[in-house]
Coordinates of C-alpha atoms in Angstrom, one line a residue:
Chain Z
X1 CA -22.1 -7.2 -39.0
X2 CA -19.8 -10.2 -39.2
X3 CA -16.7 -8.1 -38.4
X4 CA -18.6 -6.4 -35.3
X5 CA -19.9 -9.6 -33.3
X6 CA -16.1 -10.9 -34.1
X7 CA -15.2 -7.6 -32.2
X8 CA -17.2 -7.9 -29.5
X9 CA -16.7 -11.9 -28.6
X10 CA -13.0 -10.4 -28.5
X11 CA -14.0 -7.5 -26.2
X12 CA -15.7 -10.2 -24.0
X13 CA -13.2 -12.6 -24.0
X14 CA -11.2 -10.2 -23.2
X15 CA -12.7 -9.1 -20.1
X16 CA -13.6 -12.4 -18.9
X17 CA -9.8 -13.1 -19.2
X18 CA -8.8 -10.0 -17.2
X19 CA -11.6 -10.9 -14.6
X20 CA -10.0 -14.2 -14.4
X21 CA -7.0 -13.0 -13.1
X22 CA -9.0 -10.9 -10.2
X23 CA -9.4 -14.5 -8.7
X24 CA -5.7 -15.9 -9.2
X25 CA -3.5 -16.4 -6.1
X26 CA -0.8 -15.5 -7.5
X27 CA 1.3 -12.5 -8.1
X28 CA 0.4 -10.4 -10.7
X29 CA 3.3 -9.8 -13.4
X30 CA 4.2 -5.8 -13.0
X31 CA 2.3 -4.1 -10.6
X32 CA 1.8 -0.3 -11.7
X33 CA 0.9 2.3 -9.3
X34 CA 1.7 6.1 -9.0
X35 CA -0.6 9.2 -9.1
X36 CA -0.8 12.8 -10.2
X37 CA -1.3 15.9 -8.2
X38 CA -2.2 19.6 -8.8
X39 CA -2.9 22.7 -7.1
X40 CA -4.1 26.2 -6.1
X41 CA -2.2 28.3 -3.5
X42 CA -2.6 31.5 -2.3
X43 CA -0.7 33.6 0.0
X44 CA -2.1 36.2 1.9
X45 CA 1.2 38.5 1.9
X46 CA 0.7 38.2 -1.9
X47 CA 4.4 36.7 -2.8
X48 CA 5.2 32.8 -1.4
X49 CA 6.9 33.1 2.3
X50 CA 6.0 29.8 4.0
X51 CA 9.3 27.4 3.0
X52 CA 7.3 24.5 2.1
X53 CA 8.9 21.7 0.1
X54 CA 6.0 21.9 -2.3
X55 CA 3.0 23.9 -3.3
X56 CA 5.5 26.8 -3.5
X57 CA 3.3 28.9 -6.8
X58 CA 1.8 32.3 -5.6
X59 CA -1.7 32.8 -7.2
X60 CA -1.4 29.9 -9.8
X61 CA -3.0 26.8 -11.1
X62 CA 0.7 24.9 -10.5
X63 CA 1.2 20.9 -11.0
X64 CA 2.8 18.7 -8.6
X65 CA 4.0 15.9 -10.4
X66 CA 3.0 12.8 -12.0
X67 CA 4.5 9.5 -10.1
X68 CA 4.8 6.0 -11.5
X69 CA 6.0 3.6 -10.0
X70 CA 6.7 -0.3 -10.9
X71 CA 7.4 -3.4 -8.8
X72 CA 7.9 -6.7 -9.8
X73 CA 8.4 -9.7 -7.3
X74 CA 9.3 -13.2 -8.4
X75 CA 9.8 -15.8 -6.2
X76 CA 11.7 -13.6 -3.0
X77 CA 13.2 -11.1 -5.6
X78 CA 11.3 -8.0 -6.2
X79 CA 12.6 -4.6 -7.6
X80 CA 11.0 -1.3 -7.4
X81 CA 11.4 1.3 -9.7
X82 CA 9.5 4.9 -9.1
X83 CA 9.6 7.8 -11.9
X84 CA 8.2 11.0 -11.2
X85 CA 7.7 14.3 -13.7
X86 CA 6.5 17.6 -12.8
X87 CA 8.1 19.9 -10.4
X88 CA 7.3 18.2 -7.2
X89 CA 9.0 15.1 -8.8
X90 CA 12.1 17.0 -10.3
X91 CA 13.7 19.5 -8.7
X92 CA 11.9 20.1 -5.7
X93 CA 12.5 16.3 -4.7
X94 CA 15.3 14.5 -6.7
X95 CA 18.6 15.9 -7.8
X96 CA 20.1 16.3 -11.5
X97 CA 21.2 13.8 -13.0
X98 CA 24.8 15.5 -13.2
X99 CA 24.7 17.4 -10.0
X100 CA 25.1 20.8 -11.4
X101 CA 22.8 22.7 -8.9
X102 CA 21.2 25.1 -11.5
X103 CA 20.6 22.2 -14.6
X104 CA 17.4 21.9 -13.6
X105 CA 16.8 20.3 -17.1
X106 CA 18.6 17.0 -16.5
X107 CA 16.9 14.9 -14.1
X108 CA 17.1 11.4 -13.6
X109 CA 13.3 11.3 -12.5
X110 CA 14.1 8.2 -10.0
X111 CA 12.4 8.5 -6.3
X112 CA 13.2 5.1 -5.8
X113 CA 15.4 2.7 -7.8
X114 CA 16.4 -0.8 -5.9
X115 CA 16.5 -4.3 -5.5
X116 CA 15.6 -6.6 -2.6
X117 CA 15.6 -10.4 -1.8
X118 CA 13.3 -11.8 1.4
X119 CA 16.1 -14.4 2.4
X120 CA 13.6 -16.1 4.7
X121 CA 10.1 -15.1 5.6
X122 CA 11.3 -12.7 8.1
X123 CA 14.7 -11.5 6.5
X124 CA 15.3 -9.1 3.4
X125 CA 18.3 -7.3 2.6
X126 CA 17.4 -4.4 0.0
X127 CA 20.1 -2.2 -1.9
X128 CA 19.9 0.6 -4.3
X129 CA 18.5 4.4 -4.3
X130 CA 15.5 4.4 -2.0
X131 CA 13.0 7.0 0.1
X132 CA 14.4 7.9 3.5
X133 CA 12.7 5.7 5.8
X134 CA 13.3 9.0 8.0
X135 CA 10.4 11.3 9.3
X136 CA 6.3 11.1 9.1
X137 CA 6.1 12.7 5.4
X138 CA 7.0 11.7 2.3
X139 CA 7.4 13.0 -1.3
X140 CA 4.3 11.4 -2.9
X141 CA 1.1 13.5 -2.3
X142 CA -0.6 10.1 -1.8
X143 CA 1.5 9.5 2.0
X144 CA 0.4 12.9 3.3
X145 CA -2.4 14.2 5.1
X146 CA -1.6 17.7 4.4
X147 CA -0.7 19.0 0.9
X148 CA 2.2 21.8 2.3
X149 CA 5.2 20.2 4.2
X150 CA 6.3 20.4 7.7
X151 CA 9.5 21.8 8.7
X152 CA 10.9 18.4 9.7
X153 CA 10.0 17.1 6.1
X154 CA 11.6 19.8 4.5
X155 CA 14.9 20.0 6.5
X156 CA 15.7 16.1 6.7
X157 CA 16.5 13.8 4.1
X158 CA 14.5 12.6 0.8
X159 CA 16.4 9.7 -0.5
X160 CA 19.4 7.5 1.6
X161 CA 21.0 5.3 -1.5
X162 CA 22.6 2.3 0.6
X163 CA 22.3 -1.0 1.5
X164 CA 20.4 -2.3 4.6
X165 CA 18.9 -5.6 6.0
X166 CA 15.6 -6.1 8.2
X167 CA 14.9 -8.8 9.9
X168 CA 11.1 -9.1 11.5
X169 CA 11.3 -10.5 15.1
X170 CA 7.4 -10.7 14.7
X171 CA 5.0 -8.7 13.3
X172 CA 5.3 -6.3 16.1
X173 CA 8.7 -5.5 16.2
X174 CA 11.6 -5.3 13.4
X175 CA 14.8 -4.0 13.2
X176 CA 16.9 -2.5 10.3
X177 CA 20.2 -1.6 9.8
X178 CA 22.3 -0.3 6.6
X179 CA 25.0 1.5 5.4
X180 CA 24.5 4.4 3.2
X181 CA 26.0 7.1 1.1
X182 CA 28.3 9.5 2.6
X183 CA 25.4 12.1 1.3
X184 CA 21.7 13.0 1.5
X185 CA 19.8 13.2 -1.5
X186 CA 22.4 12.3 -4.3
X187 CA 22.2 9.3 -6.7
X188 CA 26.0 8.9 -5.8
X189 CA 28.6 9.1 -3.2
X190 CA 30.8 11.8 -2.6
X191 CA 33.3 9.1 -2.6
X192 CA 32.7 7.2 0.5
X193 CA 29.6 4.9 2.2
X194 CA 29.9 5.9 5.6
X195 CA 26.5 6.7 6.7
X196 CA 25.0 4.4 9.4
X197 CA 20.9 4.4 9.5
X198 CA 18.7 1.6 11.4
X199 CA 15.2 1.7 12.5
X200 CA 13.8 -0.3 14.8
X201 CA 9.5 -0.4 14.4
X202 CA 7.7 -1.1 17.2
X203 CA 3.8 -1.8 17.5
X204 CA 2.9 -1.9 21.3
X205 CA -0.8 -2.3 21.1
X206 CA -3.0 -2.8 17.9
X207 CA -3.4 0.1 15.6
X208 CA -0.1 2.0 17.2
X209 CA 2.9 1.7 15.1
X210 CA 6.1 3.4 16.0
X211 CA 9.4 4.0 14.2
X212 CA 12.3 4.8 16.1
X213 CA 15.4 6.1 14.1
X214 CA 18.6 7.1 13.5
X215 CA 21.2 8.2 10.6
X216 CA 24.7 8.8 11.5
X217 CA 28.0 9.9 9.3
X218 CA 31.2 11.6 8.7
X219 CA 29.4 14.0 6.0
X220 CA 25.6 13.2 6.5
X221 CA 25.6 14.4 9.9
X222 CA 23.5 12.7 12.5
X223 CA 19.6 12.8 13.0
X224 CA 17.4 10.9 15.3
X225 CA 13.7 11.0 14.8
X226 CA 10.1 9.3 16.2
X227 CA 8.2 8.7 13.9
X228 CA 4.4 7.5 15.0
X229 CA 0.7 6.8 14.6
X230 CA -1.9 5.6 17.0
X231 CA -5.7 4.6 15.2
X232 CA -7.0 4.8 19.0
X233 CA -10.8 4.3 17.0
X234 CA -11.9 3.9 13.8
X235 CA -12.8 7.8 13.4
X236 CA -9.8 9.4 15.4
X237 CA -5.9 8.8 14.9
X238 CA -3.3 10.5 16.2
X239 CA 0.7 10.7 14.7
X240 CA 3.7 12.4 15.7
X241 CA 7.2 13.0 14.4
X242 CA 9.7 14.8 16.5
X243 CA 13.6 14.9 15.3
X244 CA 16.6 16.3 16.2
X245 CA 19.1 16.3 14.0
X246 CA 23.0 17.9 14.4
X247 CA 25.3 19.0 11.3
X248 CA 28.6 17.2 11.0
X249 CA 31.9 19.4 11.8
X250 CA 32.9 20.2 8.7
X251 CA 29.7 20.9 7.1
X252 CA 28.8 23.4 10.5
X253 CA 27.4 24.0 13.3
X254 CA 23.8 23.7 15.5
X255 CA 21.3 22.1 13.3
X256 CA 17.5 21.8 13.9
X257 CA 15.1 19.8 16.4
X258 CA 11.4 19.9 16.1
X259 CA 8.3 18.5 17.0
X260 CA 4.9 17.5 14.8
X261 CA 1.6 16.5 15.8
X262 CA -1.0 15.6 13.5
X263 CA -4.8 14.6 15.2
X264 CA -7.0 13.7 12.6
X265 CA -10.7 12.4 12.7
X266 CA -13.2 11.3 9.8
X267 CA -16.3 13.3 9.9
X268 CA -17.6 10.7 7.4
X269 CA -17.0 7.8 5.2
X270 CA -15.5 10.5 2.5
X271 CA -14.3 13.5 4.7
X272 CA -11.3 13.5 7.0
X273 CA -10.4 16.8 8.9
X274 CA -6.9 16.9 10.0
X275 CA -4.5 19.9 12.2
X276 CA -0.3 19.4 11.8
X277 CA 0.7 21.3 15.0
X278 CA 4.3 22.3 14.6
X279 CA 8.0 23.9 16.7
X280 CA 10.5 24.1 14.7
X281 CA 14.0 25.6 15.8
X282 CA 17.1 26.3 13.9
X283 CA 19.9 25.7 16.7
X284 CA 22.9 28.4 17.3
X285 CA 25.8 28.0 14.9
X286 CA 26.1 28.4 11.3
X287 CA 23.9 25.4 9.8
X288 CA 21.5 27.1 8.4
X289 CA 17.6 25.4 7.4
X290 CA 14.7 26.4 5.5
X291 CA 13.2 27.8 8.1
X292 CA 13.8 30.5 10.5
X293 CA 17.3 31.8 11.9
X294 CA 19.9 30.2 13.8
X295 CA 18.8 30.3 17.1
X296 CA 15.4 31.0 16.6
X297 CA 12.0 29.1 16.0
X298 CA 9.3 28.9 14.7
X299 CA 5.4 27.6 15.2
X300 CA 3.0 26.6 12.6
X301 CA -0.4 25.2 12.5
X302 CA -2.1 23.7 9.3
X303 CA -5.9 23.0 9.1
X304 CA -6.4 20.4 6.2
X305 CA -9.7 18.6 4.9
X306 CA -9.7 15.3 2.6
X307 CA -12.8 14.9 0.6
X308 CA -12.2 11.6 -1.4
X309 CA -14.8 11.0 -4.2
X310 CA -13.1 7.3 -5.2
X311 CA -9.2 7.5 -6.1
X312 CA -9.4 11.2 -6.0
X313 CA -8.6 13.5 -3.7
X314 CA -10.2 17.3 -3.2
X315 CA -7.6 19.1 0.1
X316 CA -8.6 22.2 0.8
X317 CA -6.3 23.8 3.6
X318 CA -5.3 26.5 5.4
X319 CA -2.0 27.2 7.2
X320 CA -0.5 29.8 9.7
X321 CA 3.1 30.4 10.9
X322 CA 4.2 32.4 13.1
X323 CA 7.7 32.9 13.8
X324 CA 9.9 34.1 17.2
X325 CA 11.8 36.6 15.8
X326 CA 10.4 39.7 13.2
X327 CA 13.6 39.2 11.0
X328 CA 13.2 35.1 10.4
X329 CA 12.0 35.8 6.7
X330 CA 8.7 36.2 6.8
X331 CA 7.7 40.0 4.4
X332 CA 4.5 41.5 4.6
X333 CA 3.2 42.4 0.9
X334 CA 4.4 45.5 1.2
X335 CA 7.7 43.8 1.8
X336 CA 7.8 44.8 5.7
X337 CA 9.4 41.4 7.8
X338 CA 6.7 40.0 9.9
X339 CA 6.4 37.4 12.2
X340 CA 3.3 36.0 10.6
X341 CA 2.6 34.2 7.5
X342 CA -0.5 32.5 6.2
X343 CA -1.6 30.7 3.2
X344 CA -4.6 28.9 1.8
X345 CA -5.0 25.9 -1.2
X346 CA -6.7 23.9 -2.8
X347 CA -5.6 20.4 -4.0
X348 CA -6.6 17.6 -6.0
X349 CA -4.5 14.1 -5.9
X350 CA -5.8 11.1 -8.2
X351 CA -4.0 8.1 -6.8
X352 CA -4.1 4.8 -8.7
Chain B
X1 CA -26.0 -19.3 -45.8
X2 CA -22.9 -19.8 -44.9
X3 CA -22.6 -16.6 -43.3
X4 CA -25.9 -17.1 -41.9
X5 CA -24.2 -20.5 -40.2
X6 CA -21.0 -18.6 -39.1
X7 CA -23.7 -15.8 -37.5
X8 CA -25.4 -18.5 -35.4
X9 CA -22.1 -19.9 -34.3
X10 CA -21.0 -16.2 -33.3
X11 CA -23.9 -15.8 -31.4
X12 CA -23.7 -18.9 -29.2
X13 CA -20.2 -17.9 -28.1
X14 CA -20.9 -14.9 -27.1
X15 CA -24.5 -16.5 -25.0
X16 CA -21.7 -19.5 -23.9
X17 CA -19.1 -16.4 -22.8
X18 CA -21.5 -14.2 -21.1
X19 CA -23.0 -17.8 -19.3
X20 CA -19.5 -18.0 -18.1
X21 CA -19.5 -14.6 -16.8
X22 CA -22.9 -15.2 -14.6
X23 CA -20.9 -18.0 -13.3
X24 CA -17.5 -16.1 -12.7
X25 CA -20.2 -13.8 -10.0
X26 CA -18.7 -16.4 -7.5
X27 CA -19.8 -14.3 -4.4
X28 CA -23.0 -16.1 -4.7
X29 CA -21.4 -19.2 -3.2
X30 CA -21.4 -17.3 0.1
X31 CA -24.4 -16.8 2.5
X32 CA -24.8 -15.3 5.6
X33 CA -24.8 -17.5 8.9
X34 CA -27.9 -17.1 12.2
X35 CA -25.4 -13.8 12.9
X36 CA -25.9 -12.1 9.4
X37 CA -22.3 -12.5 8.9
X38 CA -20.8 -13.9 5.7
X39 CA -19.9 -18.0 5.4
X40 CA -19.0 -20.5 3.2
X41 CA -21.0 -23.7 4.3
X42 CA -20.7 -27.4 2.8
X43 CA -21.8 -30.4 4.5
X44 CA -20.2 -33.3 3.2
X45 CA -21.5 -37.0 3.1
X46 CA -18.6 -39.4 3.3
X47 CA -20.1 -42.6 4.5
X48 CA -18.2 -45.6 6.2
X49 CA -15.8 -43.5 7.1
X50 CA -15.9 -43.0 11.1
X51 CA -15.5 -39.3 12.8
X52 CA -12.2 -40.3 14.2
X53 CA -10.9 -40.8 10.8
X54 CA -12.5 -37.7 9.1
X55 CA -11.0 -36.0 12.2
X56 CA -7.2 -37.4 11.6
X57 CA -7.6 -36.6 8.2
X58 CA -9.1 -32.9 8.5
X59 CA -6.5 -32.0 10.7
X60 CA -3.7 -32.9 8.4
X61 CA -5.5 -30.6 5.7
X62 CA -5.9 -27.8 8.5
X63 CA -2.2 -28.3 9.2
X64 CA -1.1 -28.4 5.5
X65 CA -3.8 -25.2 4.4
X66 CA -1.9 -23.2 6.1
X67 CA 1.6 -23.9 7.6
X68 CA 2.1 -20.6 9.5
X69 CA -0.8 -21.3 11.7
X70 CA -1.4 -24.4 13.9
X71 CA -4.8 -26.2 14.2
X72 CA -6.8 -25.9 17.6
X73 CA -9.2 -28.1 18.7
X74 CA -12.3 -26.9 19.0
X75 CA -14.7 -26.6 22.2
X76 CA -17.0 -28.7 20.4
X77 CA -16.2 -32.5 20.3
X78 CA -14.1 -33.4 16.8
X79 CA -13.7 -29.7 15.5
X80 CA -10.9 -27.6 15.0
X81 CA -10.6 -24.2 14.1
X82 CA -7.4 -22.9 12.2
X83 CA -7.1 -19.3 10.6
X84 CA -5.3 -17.2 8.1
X85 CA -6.0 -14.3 5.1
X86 CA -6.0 -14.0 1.7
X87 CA -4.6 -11.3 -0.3
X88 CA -7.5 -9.3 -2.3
X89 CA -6.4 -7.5 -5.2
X90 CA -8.3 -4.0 -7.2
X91 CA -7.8 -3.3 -10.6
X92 CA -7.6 -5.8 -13.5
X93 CA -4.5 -6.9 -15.5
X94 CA -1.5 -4.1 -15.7
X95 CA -3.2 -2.3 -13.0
X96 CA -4.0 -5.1 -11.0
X97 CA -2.5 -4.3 -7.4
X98 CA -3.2 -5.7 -3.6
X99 CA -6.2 -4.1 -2.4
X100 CA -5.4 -5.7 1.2
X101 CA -6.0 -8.7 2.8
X102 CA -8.4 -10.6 4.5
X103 CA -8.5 -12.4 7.6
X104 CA -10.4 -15.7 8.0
X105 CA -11.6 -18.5 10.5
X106 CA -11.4 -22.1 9.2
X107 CA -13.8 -24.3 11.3
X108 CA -14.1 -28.5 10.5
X109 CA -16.6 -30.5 12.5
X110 CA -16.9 -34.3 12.3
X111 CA -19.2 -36.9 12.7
X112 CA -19.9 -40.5 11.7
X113 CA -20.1 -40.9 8.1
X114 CA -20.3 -36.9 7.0
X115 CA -18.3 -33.4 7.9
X116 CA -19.3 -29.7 7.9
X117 CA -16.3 -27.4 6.9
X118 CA -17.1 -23.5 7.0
X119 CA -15.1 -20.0 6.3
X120 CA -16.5 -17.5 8.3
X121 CA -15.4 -13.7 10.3
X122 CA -13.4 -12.8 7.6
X123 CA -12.2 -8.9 8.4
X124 CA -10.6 -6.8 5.5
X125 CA -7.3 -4.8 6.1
X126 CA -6.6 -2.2 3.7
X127 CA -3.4 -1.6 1.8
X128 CA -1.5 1.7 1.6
X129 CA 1.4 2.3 -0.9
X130 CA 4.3 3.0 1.2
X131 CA 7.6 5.4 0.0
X132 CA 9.0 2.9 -1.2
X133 CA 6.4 1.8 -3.7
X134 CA 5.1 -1.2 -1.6
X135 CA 1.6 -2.1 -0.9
X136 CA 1.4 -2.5 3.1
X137 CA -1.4 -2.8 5.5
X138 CA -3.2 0.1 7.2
X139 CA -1.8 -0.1 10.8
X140 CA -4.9 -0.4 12.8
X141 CA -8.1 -0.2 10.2
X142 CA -9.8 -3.3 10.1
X143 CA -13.6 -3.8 8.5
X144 CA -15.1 -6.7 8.8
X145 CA -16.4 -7.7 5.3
X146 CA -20.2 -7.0 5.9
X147 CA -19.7 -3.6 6.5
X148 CA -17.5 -2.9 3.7
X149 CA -20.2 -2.4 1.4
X150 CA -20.6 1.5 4.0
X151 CA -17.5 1.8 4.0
X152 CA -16.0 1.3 -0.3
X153 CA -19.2 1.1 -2.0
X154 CA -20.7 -2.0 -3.2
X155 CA -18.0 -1.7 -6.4
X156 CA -15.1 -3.0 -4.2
X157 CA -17.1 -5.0 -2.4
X158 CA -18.4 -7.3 -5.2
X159 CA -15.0 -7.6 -5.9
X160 CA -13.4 -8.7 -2.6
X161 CA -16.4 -10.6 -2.2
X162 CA -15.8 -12.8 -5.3
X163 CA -12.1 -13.1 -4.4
X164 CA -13.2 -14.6 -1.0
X165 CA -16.0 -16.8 -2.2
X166 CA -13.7 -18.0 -4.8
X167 CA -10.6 -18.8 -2.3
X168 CA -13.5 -20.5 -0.2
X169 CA -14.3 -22.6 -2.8
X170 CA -10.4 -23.7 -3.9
X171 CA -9.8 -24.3 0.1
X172 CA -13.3 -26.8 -0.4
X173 CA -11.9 -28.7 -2.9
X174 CA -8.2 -29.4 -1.7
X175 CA -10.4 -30.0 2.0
X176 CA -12.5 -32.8 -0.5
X177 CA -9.4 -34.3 -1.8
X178 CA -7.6 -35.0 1.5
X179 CA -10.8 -35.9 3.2
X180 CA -10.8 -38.4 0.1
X181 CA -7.7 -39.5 0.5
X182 CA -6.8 -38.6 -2.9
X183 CA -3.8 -37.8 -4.2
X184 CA -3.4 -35.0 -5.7
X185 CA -3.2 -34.7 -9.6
X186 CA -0.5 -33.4 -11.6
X187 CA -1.0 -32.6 -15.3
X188 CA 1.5 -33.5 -17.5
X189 CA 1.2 -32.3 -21.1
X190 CA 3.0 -34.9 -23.5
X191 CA 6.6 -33.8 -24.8
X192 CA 6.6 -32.9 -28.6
X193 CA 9.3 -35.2 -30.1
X194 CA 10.4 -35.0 -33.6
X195 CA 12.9 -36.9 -35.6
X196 CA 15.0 -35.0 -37.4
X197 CA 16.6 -38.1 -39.0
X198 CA 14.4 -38.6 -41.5
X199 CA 13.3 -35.5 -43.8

């Protein structure tokens, strides 16, 4: 009896302690965050044909990934680290540890590793392995409307490791500039750091935000991109992403360009209904994307839901593409090329 | 008997820690004003002290609260108005994160001998984790705080409300010290000395 009211003046104590915090100014020690993601996908041509970065299982309960990340800020430093497990957070995002292409076994896990120091209240100068702060969708399942990828997504970068400074003119307008690895997507150089990226943010009336960028080198080739969202009212919001991006000379030629538009409008407090309207088009020349041929292009429209029930997340969603030419890779399920694809899922996404 | 005495002393820690945890509900401090919108509302005796005076003296406090925003005066005769936000955080210890911030109007109105001070339109902006694992404002979703409880369920509500009664309430006392003219107080715990000479 003893031993159990000792227990539970520890259990309360406990919790009063931890609900002191709640009301504590200042920053708490390690802030954890991350989620976990799963799916069900079906394609109608029975075999996977729409190139999307993720959701790629035919017919199968597949995972995603489980992401954890970690910042701490003291004072003006802060560090980030993000892991991630799963396929969505191995292979399909980050590369090997060792950059053999087929060791899919040695992954580093890191989305984001870096350090970063606020200088003043409106200057910070960040270095390490970060997220491209290219294009309107991002690897975690939690920064996406829709649960399959758009062209755009898929074809630009993931991760820029560099070094880069911002400096906030006001809240409405900031400007970044940095220097980053020769190469996309690669926890190290190919030897030099000779990629130029800035980004200059923009946030004309309340509620519109919009990125305008650009990443330029020797090996990286050079993209610029839009990237923007507009909450016009509390039910209706309205983003686009166009991009246009053009292979450096000894890597090849043409490249890709491409627009994105994504209206979306809450039904209710917990449902969302979204449409990604999509052109895609692989340029002439020998760069070659995941996505239709050179010189050819391709349109795509995805129909997604979000029902949130808390930190959870039900998607179901439905996609069609259809391409310009028969031979852009599209098969039937008899194997026949087609111009059509279509595919439905079902997701769930647990954010915390 | 005595484990009977250790029993009874058991017992009135746990009713003295769960009397703390009625008081911890600190949302309770805050009522709603003529509008049915939330405030925190003192009116504050301070006698032979003249409005000029409790004016200089608020002001200083406004400009002090909060150094990224300047005081205005006030349409009203002796009253300024000055704002900021808070951050509001979910979770509790490891998982403890910024929920988003609130947004807040400071108002202090003087008059000969006594002051009202009030925190009122306080609007929640919600935070999103960016890609790069940083907690950053929705861009344009704002919720004024009595219409949260539609919007996140009563659950995150409670909490944010506690979180603002309870900055409410620390903003009261620092307004109470400088309207006092009281320096502020430092704790300083006594250094530990030991001689190591004689043993």
């Amino acid at each position: 009896m003893k031993k159990r009211l000792l227990l539970l003046s520890f259990f309360t104590a406990s919790v009063l302690a931890a609900s002191a915090q709640d009301t504590t100014k200042s920053d708490p020690p390690l802030i954890i965050s991350g989620s976990v993601d799963t799916y069900y996908k079906y394609d109608f041509s029975k075999h996977s044909n729409i190139p999307t970065s993720f959701a790629s299982d035919q017919n199968s309960i597949s995972i995603g990934m489980i992401d954890l990340g970690l910042k701490k800020k003291v004072g003006k430093a802060a560090f980030v680290g993000e892991l991630s497990f799963g396929p969505r957070g191995q292979y399909q995002s980050v590369p090997n540890g060792d950059g053999a292409a087929l060791n899919a076994n040695n992954s580093f896990h890191i989305q984001n590793l870096y350090v970063s120091y606020d200088v003043t209240d409106k200057f910070n100068l960040t270095g390490g392995y970060m997220a491209t702060f290219m294009g309107y969708e991002v690897i975690s399942p939690v920064g996406n409307f829709n649960y399959s990828t758009s062209y755009l997504f898929t074809n630009g970068p993931f991760q820029n490791p560099g070094f880069k400074a911002t400096y906030a003119f006001a809240s409405t307008v900031s400007l970044m500039a940095g220097i980053f690895n020769d190469t996309w997507n690669a926890y190290n150089s190919a030897g030099k750091m000779n990629t130029f990226g800035a980004q200059l943010m923009v946030s004309p009336v309340k509620g519109w935000t919009a990125y305008l960028n650009v990443l330029s080198g020797e090996v990286s080739g050079t993209e610029f991109d839009l990237t923007t969202s507009y909450q016009i009212t509390d039910a209706f919001k309205l983003g686009l992403n166009a991009a246009d991006f053009k292979p450096a000379a000894v890597v090849g030629t043409g490249g890709f360009t491409g627009v994105a538009l994504y209206p979306q409008i809450a039904v209710s407090k917990d449902v969302t209904l979204g449409l990604r309207g999509e052109y895609f088009k692989t340029k002439n020349g020998t760069y070659l994307t995941a996505g239709p041929a050179p010189g050819s292009s391709v349109v795509a429209g995805t129909l997604t839901a979000n029902i949130k029930a808390g930190p959870l997340t039900l998607i179901p969603e439905f996609r069609f593409d259809n391409t310009k030419d028969v031979n852009d890779g599209f098969t039937t399920s008899s194997g026949l090329a087609t111009k059509k694809a279509s595919q439905i899922l079902v997701a769930a996404v647990y954010a915390f | 008997m005595p484990y009977l005495y250790n029993m009874k002393k058991i017992f009135f820690s746990l009713v003295c820690l769960f009397c703390v945890q009625v008081v911890s509900a600190q949302k309770d401090s805050l009522a709603f004003d003529e509008g049915n919108n939330y405030i925190y509302y003192r009116v504050i005796d301070k006698p032979a002290l003249n409005a000029d005076t409790l004016y200089k003296r608020a002001w200083a406090f406004a400009a002090a609260f909060n150094r990224l925003a300047k005081p205005a005066k006030g349409q009203v005769e002796n009253t300024l108005n000055t704002s900021g936000k808070l951050l509001v955080y979910t979770g509790v210890s490891l998982m403890r994160k910024e929920g988003g911030e609130i947004s807040y109007t400071l108002n202090i109105q003087t008059k000969e001998d006594r002051y009202r001070y009030r925190i009122s339109n306080f609007v929640f902006k919600p935070y999103q984790r960016d890609r790069f694992g940083n907690m950053v404002p929705i861009p344009g979703v704002e919720v004024p705080l009595e219409k949260m409880e539609v919007k996140y369920g009563k659950k995150y509500t409670d909490n944010y409300l506690d979180q603002v009664a309870a900055f409410s309430i620390n903003a009261y006392a620092k307004l109470k010290i400088a309207m006092d003219k009281l320096p502020a107080t430092v704790k300083t715990e006594p250094v530990k000395k030991i001689s190591t000479q004689n043993w």
